[in-house]
Short mmCIF file of C-alpha atoms in Angstrom, two decimals:
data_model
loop_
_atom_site.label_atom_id
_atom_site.label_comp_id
_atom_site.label_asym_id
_atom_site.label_seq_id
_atom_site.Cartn_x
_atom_site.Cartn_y
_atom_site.Cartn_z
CA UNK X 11 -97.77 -80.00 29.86
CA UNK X 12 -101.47 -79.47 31.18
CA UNK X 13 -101.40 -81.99 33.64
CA UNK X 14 -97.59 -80.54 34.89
CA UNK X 15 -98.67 -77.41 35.57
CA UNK X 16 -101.98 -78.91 37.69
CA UNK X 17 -99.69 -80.80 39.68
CA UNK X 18 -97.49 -78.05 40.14
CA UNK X 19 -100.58 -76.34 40.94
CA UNK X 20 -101.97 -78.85 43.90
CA UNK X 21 -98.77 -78.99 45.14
CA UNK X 22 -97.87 -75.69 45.38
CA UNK X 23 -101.61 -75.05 47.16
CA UNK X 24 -100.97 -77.79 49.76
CA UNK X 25 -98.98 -76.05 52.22
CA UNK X 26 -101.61 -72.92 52.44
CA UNK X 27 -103.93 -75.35 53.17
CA UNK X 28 -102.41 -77.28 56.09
CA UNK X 29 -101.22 -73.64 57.60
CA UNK X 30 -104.53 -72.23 56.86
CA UNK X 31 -106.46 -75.28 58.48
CA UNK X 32 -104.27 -74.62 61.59
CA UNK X 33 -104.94 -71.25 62.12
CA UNK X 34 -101.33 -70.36 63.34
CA UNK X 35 -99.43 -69.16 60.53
CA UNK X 36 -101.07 -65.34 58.78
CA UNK X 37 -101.60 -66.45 55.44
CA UNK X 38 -102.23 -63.59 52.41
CA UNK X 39 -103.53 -64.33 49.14
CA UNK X 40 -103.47 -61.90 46.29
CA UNK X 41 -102.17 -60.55 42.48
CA UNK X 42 -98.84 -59.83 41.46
CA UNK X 43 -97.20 -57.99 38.53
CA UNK X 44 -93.79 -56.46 37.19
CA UNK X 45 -91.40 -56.07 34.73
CA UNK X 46 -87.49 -56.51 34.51
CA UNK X 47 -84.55 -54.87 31.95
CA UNK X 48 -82.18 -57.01 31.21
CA UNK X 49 -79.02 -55.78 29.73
CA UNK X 50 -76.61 -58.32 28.12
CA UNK X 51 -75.21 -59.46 24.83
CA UNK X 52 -76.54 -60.43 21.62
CA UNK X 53 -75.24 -62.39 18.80
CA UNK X 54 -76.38 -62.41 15.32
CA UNK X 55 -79.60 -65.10 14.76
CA UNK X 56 -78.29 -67.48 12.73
CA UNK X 57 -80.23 -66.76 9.75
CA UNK X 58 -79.25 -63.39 9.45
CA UNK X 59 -76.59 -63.16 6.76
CA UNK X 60 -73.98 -60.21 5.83
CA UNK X 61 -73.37 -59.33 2.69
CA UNK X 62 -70.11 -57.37 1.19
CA UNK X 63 -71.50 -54.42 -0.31
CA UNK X 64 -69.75 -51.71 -2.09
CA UNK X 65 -70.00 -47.58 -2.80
CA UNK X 66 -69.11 -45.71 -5.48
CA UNK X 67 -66.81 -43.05 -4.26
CA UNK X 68 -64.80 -40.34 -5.65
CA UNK X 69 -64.56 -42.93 -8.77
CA UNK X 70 -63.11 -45.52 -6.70
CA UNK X 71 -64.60 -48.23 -4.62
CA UNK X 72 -64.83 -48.78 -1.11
CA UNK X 73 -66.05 -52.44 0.18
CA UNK X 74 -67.69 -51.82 3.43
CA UNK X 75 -68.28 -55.49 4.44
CA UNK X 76 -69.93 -55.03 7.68
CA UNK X 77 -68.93 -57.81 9.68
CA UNK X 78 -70.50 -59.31 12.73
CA UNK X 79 -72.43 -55.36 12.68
CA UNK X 80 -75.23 -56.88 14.82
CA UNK X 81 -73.78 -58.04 17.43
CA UNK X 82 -73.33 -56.13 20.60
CA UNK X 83 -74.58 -55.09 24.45
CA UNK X 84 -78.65 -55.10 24.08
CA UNK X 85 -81.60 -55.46 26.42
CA UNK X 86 -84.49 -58.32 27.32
CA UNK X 87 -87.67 -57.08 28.45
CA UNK X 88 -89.97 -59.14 30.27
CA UNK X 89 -93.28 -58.44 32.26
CA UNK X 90 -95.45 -61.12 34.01
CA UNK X 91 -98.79 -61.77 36.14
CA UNK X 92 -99.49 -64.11 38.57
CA UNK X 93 -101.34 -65.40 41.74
CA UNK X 94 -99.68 -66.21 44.74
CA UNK X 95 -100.27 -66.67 48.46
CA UNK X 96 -98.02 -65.99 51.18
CA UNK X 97 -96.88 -67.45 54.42
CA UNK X 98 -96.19 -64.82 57.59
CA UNK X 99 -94.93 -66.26 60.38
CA UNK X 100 -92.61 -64.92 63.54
CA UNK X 101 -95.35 -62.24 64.19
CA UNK X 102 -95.61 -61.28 60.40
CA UNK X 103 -91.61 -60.82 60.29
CA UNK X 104 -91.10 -63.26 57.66
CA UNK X 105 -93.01 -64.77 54.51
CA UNK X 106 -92.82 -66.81 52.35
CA UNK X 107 -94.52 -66.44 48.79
CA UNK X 108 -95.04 -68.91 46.49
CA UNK X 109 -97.88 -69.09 43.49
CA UNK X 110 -98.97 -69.29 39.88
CA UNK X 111 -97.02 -67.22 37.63
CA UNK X 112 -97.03 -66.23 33.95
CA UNK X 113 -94.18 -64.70 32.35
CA UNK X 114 -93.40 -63.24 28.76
CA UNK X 115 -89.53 -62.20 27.60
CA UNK X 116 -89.74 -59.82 24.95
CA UNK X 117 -86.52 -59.67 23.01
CA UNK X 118 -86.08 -57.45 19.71
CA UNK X 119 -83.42 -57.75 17.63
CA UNK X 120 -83.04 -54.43 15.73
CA UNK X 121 -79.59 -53.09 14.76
CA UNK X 122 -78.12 -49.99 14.16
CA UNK X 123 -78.06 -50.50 10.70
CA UNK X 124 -81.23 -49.74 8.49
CA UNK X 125 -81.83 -53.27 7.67
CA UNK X 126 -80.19 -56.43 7.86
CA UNK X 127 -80.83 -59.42 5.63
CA UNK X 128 -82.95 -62.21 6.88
CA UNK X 129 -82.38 -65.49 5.09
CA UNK X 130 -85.62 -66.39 3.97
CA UNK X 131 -85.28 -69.62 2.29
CA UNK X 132 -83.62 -71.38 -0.68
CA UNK X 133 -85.00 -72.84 -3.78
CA UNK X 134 -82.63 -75.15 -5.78
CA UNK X 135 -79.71 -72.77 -6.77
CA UNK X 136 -81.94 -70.11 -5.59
CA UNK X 137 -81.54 -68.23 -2.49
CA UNK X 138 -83.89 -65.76 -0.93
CA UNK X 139 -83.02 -63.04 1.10
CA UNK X 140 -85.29 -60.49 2.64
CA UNK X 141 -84.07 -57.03 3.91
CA UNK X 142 -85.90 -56.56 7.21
CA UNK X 143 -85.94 -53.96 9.63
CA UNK X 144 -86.84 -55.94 13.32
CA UNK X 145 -87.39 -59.72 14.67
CA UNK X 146 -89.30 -59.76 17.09
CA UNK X 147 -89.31 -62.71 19.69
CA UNK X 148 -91.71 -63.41 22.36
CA UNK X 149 -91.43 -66.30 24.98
CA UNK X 150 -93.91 -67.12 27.15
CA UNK X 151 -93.01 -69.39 30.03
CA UNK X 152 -95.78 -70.46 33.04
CA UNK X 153 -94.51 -71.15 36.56
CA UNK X 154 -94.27 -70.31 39.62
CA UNK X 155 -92.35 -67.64 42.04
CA UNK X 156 -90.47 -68.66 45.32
CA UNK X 157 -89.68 -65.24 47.51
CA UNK X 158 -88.77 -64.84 50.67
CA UNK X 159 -89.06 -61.80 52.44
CA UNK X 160 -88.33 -59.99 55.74
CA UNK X 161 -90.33 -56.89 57.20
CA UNK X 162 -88.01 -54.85 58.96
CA UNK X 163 -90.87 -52.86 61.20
CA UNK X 164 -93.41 -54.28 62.51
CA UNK X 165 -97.10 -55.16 61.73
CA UNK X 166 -100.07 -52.60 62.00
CA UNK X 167 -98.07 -49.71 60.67
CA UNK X 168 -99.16 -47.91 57.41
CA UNK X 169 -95.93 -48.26 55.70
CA UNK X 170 -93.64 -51.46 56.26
CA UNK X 171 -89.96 -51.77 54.42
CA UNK X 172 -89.04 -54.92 53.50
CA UNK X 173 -86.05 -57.22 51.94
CA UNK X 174 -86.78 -59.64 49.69
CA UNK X 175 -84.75 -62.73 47.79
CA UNK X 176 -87.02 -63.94 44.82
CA UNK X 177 -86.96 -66.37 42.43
CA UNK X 178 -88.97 -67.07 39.53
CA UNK X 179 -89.28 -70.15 37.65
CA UNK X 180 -90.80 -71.27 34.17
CA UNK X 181 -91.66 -74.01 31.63
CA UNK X 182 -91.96 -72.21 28.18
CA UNK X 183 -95.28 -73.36 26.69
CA UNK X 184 -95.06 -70.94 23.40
CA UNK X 185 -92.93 -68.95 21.03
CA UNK X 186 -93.54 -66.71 18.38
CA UNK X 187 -91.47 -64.53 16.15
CA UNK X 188 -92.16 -61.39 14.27
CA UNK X 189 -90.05 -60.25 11.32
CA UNK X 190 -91.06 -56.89 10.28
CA UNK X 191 -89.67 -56.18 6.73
CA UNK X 192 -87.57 -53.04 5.21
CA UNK X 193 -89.80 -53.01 2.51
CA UNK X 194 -93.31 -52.95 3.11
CA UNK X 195 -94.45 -53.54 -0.02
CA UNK X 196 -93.30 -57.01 0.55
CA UNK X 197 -94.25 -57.20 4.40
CA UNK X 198 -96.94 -59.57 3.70
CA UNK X 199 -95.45 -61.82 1.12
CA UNK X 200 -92.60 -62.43 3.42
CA UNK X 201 -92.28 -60.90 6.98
CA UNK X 202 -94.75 -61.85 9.56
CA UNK X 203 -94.57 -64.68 11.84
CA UNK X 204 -91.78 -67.11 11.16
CA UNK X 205 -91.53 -70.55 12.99
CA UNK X 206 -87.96 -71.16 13.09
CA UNK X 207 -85.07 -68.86 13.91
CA UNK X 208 -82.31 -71.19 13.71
CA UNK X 209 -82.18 -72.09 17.87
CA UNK X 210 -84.68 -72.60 20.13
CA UNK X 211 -84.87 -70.15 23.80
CA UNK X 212 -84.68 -72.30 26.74
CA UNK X 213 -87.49 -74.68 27.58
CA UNK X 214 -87.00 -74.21 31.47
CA UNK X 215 -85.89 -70.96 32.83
CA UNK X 216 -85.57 -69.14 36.33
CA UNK X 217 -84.58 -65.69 37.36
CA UNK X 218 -83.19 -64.97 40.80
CA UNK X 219 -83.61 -60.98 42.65
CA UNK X 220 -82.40 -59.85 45.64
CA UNK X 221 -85.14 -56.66 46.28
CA UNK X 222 -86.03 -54.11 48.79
CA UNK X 223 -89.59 -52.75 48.57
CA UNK X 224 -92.27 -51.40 50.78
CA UNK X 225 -96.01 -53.11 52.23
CA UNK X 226 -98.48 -50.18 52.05
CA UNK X 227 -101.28 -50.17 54.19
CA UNK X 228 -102.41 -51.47 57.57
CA UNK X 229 -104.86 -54.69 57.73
CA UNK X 230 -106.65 -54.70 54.38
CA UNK X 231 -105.83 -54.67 51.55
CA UNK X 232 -101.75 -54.47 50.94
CA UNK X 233 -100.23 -52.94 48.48
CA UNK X 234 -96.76 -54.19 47.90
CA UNK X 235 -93.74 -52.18 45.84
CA UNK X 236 -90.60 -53.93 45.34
CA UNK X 237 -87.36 -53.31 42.74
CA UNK X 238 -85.20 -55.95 41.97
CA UNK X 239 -81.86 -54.40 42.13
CA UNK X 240 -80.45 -56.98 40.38
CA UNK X 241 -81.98 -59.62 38.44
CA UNK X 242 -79.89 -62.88 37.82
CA UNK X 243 -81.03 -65.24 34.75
CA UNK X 244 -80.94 -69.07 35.23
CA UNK X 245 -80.93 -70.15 31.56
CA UNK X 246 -81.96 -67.91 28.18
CA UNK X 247 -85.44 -67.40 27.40
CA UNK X 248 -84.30 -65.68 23.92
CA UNK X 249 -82.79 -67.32 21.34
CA UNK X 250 -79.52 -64.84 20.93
CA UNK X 251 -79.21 -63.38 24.21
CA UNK X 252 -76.24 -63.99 26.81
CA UNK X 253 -75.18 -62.74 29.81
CA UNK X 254 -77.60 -61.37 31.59
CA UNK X 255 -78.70 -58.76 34.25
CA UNK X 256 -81.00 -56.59 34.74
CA UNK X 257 -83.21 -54.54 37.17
CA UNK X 258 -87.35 -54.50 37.74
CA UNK X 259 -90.06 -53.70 39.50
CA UNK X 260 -92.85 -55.31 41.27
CA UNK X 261 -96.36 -54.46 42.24
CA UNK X 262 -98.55 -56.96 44.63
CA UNK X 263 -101.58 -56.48 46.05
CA UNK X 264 -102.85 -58.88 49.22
CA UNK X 265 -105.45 -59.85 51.18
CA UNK X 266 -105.55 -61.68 54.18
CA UNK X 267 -107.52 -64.56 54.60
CA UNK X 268 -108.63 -63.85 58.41
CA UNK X 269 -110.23 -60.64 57.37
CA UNK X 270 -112.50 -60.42 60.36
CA UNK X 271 -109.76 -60.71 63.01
CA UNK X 272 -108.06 -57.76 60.83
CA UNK X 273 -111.18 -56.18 61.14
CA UNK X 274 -111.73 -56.85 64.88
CA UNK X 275 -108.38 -55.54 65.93
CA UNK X 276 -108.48 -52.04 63.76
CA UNK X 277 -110.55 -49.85 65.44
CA UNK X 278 -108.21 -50.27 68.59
CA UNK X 279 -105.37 -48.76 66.32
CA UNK X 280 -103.14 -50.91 67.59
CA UNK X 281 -101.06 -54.06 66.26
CA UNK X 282 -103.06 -56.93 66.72
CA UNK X 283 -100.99 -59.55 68.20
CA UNK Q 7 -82.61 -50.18 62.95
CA UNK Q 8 -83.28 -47.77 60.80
CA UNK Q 9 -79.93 -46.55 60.34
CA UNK Q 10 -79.17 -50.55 59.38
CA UNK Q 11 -81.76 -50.49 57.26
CA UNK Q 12 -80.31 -47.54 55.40
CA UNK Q 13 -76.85 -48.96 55.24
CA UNK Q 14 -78.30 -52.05 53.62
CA UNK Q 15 -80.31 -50.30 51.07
CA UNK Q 16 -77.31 -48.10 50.22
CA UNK Q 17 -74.96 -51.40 49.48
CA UNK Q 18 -77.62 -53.19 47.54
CA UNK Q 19 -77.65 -50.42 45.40
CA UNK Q 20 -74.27 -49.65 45.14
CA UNK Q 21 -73.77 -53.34 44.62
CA UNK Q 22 -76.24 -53.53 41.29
CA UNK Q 23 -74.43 -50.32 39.77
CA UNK Q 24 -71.35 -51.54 39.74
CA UNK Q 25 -72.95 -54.93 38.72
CA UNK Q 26 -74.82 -53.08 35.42
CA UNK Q 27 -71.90 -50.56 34.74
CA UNK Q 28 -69.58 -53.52 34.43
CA UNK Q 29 -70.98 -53.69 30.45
CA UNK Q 30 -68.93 -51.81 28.14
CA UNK Q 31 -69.52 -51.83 24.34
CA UNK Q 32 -66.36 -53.46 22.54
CA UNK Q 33 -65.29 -51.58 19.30
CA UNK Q 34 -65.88 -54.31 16.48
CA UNK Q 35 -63.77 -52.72 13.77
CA UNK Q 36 -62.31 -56.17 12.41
CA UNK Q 37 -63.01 -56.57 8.69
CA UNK Q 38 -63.12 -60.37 8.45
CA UNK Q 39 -63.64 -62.80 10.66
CA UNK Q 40 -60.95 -64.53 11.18
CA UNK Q 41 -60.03 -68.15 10.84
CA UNK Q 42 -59.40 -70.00 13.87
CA UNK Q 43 -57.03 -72.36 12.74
CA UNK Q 44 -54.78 -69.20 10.89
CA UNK Q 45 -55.47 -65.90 12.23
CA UNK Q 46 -54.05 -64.22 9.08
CA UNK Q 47 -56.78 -65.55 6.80
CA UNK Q 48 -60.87 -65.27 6.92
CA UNK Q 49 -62.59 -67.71 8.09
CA UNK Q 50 -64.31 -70.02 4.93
CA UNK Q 51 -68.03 -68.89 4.48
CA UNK Q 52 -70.38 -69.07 1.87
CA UNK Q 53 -72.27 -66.28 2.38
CA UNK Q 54 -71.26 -63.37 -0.37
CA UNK Q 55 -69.00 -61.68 2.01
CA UNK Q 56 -66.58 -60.21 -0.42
CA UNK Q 57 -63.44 -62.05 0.91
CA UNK Q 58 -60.78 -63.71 0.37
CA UNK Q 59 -57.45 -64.95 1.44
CA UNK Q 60 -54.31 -67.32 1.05
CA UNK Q 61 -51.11 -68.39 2.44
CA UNK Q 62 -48.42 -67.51 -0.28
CA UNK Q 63 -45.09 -68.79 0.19
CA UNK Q 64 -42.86 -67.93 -2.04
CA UNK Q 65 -39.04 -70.20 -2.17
CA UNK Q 66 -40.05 -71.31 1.11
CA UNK Q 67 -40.92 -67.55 2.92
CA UNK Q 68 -44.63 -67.44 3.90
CA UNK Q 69 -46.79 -64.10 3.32
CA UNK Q 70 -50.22 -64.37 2.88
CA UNK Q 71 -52.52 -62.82 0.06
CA UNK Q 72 -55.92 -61.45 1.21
CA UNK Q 73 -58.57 -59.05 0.27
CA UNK Q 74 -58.54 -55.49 1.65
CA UNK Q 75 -61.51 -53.13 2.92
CA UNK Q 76 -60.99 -50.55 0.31
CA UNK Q 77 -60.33 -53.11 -2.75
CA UNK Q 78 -62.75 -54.50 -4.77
CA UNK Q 79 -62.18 -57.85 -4.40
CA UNK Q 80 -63.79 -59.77 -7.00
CA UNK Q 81 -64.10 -58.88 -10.87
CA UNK Q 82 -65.75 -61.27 -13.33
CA UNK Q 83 -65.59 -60.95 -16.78
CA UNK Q 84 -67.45 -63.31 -19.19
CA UNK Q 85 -66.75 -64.16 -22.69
CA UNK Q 86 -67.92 -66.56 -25.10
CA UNK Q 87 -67.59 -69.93 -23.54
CA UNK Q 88 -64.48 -68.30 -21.09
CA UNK Q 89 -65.08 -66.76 -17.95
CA UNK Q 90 -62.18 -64.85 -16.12
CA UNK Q 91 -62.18 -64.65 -12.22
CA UNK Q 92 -59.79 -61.55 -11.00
CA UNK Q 93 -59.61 -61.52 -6.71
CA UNK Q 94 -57.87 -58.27 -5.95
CA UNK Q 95 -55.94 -57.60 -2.22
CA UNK Q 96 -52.72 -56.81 -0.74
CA UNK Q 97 -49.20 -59.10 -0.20
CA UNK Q 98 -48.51 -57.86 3.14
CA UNK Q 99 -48.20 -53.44 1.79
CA UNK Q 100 -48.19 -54.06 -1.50
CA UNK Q 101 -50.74 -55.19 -4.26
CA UNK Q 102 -51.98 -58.30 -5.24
CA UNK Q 103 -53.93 -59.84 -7.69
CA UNK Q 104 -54.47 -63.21 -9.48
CA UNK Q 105 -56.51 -63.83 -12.42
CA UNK Q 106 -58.09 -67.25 -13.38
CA UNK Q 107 -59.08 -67.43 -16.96
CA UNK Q 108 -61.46 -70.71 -17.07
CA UNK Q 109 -62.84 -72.57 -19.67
CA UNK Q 110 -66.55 -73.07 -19.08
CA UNK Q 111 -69.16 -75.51 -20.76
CA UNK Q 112 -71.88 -73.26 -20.68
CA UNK Q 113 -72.05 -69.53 -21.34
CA UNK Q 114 -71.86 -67.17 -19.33
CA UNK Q 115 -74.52 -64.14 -19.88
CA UNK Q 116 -75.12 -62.34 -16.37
CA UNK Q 117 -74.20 -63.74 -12.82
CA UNK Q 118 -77.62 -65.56 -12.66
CA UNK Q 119 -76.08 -67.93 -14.75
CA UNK Q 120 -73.18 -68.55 -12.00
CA UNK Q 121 -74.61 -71.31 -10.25
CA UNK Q 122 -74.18 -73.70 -13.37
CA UNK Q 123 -70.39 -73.76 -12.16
CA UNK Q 124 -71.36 -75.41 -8.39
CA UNK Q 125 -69.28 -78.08 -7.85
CA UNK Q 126 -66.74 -78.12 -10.56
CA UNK Q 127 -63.23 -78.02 -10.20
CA UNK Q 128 -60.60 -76.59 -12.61
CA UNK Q 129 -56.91 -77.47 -12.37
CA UNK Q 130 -54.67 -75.11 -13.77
CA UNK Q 131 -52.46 -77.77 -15.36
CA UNK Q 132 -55.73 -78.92 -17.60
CA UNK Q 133 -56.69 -76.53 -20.78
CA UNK Q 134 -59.81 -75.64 -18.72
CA UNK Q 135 -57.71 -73.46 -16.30
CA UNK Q 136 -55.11 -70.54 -17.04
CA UNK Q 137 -53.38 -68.43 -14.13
CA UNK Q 138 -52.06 -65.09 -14.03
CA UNK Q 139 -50.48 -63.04 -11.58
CA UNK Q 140 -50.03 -59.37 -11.27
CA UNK Q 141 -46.33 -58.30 -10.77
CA UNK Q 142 -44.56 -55.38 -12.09
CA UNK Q 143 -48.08 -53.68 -13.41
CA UNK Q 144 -48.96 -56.57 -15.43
CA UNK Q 145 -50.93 -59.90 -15.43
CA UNK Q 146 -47.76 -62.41 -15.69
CA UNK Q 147 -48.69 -66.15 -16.80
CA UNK Q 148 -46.82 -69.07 -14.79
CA UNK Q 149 -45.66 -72.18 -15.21
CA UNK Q 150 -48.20 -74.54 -13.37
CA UNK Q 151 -46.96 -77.52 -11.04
CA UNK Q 152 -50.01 -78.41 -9.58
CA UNK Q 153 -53.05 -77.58 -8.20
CA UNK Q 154 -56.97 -76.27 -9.04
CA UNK Q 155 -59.66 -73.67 -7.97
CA UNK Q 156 -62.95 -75.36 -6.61
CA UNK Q 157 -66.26 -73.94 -6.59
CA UNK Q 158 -68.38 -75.18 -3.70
CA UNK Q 159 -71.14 -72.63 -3.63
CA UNK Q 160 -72.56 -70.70 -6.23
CA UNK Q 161 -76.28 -69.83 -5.72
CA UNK Q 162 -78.34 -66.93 -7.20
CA UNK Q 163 -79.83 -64.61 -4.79
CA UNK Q 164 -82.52 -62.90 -4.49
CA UNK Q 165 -83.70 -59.89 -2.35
CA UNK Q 166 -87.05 -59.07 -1.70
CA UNK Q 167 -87.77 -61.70 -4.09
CA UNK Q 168 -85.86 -59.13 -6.73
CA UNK Q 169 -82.52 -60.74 -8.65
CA UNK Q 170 -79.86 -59.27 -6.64
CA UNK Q 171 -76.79 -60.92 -7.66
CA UNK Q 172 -74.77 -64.48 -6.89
CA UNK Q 173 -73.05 -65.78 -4.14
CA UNK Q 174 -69.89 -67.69 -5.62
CA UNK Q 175 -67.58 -69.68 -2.56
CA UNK Q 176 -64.93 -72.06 -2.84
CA UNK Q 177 -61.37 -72.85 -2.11
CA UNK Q 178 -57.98 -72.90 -4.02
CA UNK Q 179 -54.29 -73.82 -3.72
CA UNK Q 180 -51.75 -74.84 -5.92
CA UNK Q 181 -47.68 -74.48 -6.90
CA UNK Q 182 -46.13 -72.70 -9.47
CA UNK Q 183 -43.25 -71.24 -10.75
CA UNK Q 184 -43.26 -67.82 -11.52
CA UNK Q 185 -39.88 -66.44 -13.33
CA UNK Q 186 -37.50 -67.82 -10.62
CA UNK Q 187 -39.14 -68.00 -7.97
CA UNK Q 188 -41.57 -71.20 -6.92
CA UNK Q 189 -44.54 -70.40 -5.10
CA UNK Q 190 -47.06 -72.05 -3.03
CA UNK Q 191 -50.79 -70.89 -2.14
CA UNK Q 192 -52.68 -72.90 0.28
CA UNK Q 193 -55.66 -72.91 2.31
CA UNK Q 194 -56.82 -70.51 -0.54
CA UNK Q 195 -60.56 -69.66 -0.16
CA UNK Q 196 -63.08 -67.12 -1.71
CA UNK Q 197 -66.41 -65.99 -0.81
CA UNK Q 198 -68.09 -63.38 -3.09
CA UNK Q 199 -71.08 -61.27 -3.81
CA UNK Q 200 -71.14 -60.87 -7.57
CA UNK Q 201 -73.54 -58.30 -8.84
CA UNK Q 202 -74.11 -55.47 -11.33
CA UNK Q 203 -70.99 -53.67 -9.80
CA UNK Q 204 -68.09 -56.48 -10.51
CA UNK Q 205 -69.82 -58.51 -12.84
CA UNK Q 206 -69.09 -57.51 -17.00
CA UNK Q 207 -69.15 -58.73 -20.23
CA UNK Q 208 -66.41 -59.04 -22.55
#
């Protein structure tokens, strides 16, 4: 997996290098982060079992077998961090972004009811249930993004709108899961981290965003705001999650790599091509 | 341009909206889940849902037997080397109920002791098997053609490591006669939680 994401790596540094060496294409390096809500469905993990239950009422009993109770619409959060560099060309019109991106999917699967029973393990004849309250999932997947974007006005002004089309892509390289019992008395004996959930999230994932942001400040640095409005997922990164959308948010910050020219051209107050 | 701009802006937003308001919560008020192959029964699970179900032909018209959300479903009683096994429902609007009365090997003391019976089968034309079934406000014994119950799951659970009850699965079908009338149940199958609440001694 190390030496994937090195070659990824090289490769994806290559073409900054050849535009950087010939001094034609802007190139930016800098930091990005954000976040995106996904809304979709969610089905029951497979090792969460319903009992029929019964209440005593009015001398008579009711059996309130609650099928299928967990399923239903739900959300996926997920929030990332990366490096990435950034090709302007056509008099800083249009880039192209490209990078080193971490990203972690959060999903929590928490129903309405006040607990639902985790099957724990079994024993022989024995079977071990344990009421719990949340599982928590966490997927962390390293890649890389691929965005293009158009400025709408032009370079040198303080505030520049922009379209974007992104796209993220991932290898997951870790998974954990967090069940968080009913009773806490029992919390340590049996919640905590459990290895196996009965399916495994997707071992490659990408997203896809059409977003509109805006490129804050003149030469150096730039600020970048975007919102993905929506967010497409390629592939699950949870193990019970389907159908997804979802909106986010973006923050970038650049810098140019010709700082001096930037520099050279400001005091004039005027674009500098 | 800017008034492009706007435009553009104003349809990608419109466009995700309608996208995200497309999601609409289904009502999930089914009791069971039901059976692909035969919509009418529950699907076969081994789980302690507290269900079960049956097609139930009787001189060649089919109805089916199945439990009902405000029924009890199950009722053990234990007795000295016997164990009787009463599933309670409806026959399309009206009540149903069918008691087993088996013949065990081992006793029976509390449902922990359930899971002794995984695996067997008992065929109600053997001594190990009797079969009632409720008509006319009482438990009426037939005349047994063929047929058994089989037990394919019976575990002891336990919640938060605490003895909670027994899960107790498995499938029947057989033919009968019952006064005139000759009856069939297939694709008979049972999936119980047996606990403090539906479990007695005699």
């Amino acid at each position: 997996m190390k030496s994937k994401i090195l070659l990824c790596l090289v490769l994806l540094s290559c073409p900054f290098a050849l535009v950087h060496a010939a001094g034609k294409i802007k190139v930016k390096v800098g930091v990005d982060m954000g976040c995106d809500y996904y809304v979709g469905d969610r089905h029951d993990p497979r090792y969460v079992k319903q009992l029929g239950s019964f209440s005593d009422k009015e001398e008579t009993y009711s059996n309130y077998n609650p099928i299928l109770a967990g399923d239903g619409v739900d959300h996926l959060q997920s929030w990332y961090v990366g490096l990435t560099g950034e090709l302007l060309f056509h008099k800083e019109r249009f880039g192209v972004t490209t990078g080193l991106r971490y990203t972690q999917f959060i999903d929590i699967y928490d129903p309405d009811a006040a607990y639902f029973y985790w099957d724990s393990h079994a024993d022989g004849s024995d079977v071990y249930y344990v009421r719990a309250r949340t599982l928590l999932q966490r997927n962390h997947y390293v890649g890389f993004p691929l965005e293009f974007r158009y400025l709408a006005s032009r370079p040198g002004r303080i505030c520049r709108f922009y379209f974007k089309l992104g796209s993220s892509w991932g290898f997951l390289v870790a998974s954990d899961n967090k069940l968080t019992c009913y009773d806490s008395s029992v919390d340590d004996e049996l919640g905590g981290y459990v290895d196996d959930v009965g399916k495994d999230p997707d071992r490659f994932v990408g997203s896809v965003y059409p977003a509109f942001g805006f490129r804050i400040g003149r030469y150096f640095p730039l600020f970048n705001i975007d919102f993905h409005l929506p967010s497409f997922l390629i592939n699950m990164p949870a193990s019970y999650f389907y159908y997804d959308m979802g909106v986010g948010v973006q923050l970038s910050v650049q810098l140019p790599t010709d700082r001096a020219a930037y520099d050279r051209r400001d005091p004039m107050g005027i674009p500098y091509y | 341009m800017k008034l492009r701009t706007i435009l553009l802006t104003a349809c990608l937003s419109l466009f995700s909206v309608s996208f995200l308001s497309c999601y609409d919560e289904e009502a999930k008020d089914e009791y069971y889940e039901k059976d692909p192959m035969d919509w009418d029964l529950p699907v076969y699970t081994e789980s302690g849902l507290n269900l079960f179900g049956a097609q139930y032909t009787v001189n060649d018209v089919l109805f089916y037997v199945r439990s009902s959300a405000d029924t009890v479903p199950c009722r053990m009683v234990a007795g000295d080397g016997t164990l009787k096994i009463y599933m309670t429902g409806k026959r399309y609007k009206s009540d149903f109920s069918i008691c087993f009365d088996l013949k065990v090997s081992q006793n029976i003391s509390s449902y922990a002791d359930l899971s002794v019976l995984e695996g067997d089968e008992f065929f109600i034309t053997s001594d190990s098997c009797d079969m009632k079934i409720y008509k006319s406000g009482e438990y009426m014994s037939v005349e047994p053609w063929s047929g058994s119950l089989r037990i394919n799951n019976a575990k002891t659970l336990y919640v938060d490591n605490k003895l909670s009850g027994a899960i107790f699965s498995g499938t029947f079908g057989m033919e009968l006669k019952l006064r005139n009338d000759t009856i069939d149940i297939s694709y008979g199958r049972f999936d119980f939680l047996i606990d403090d609440a539906n479990f007695s001694l005699e």
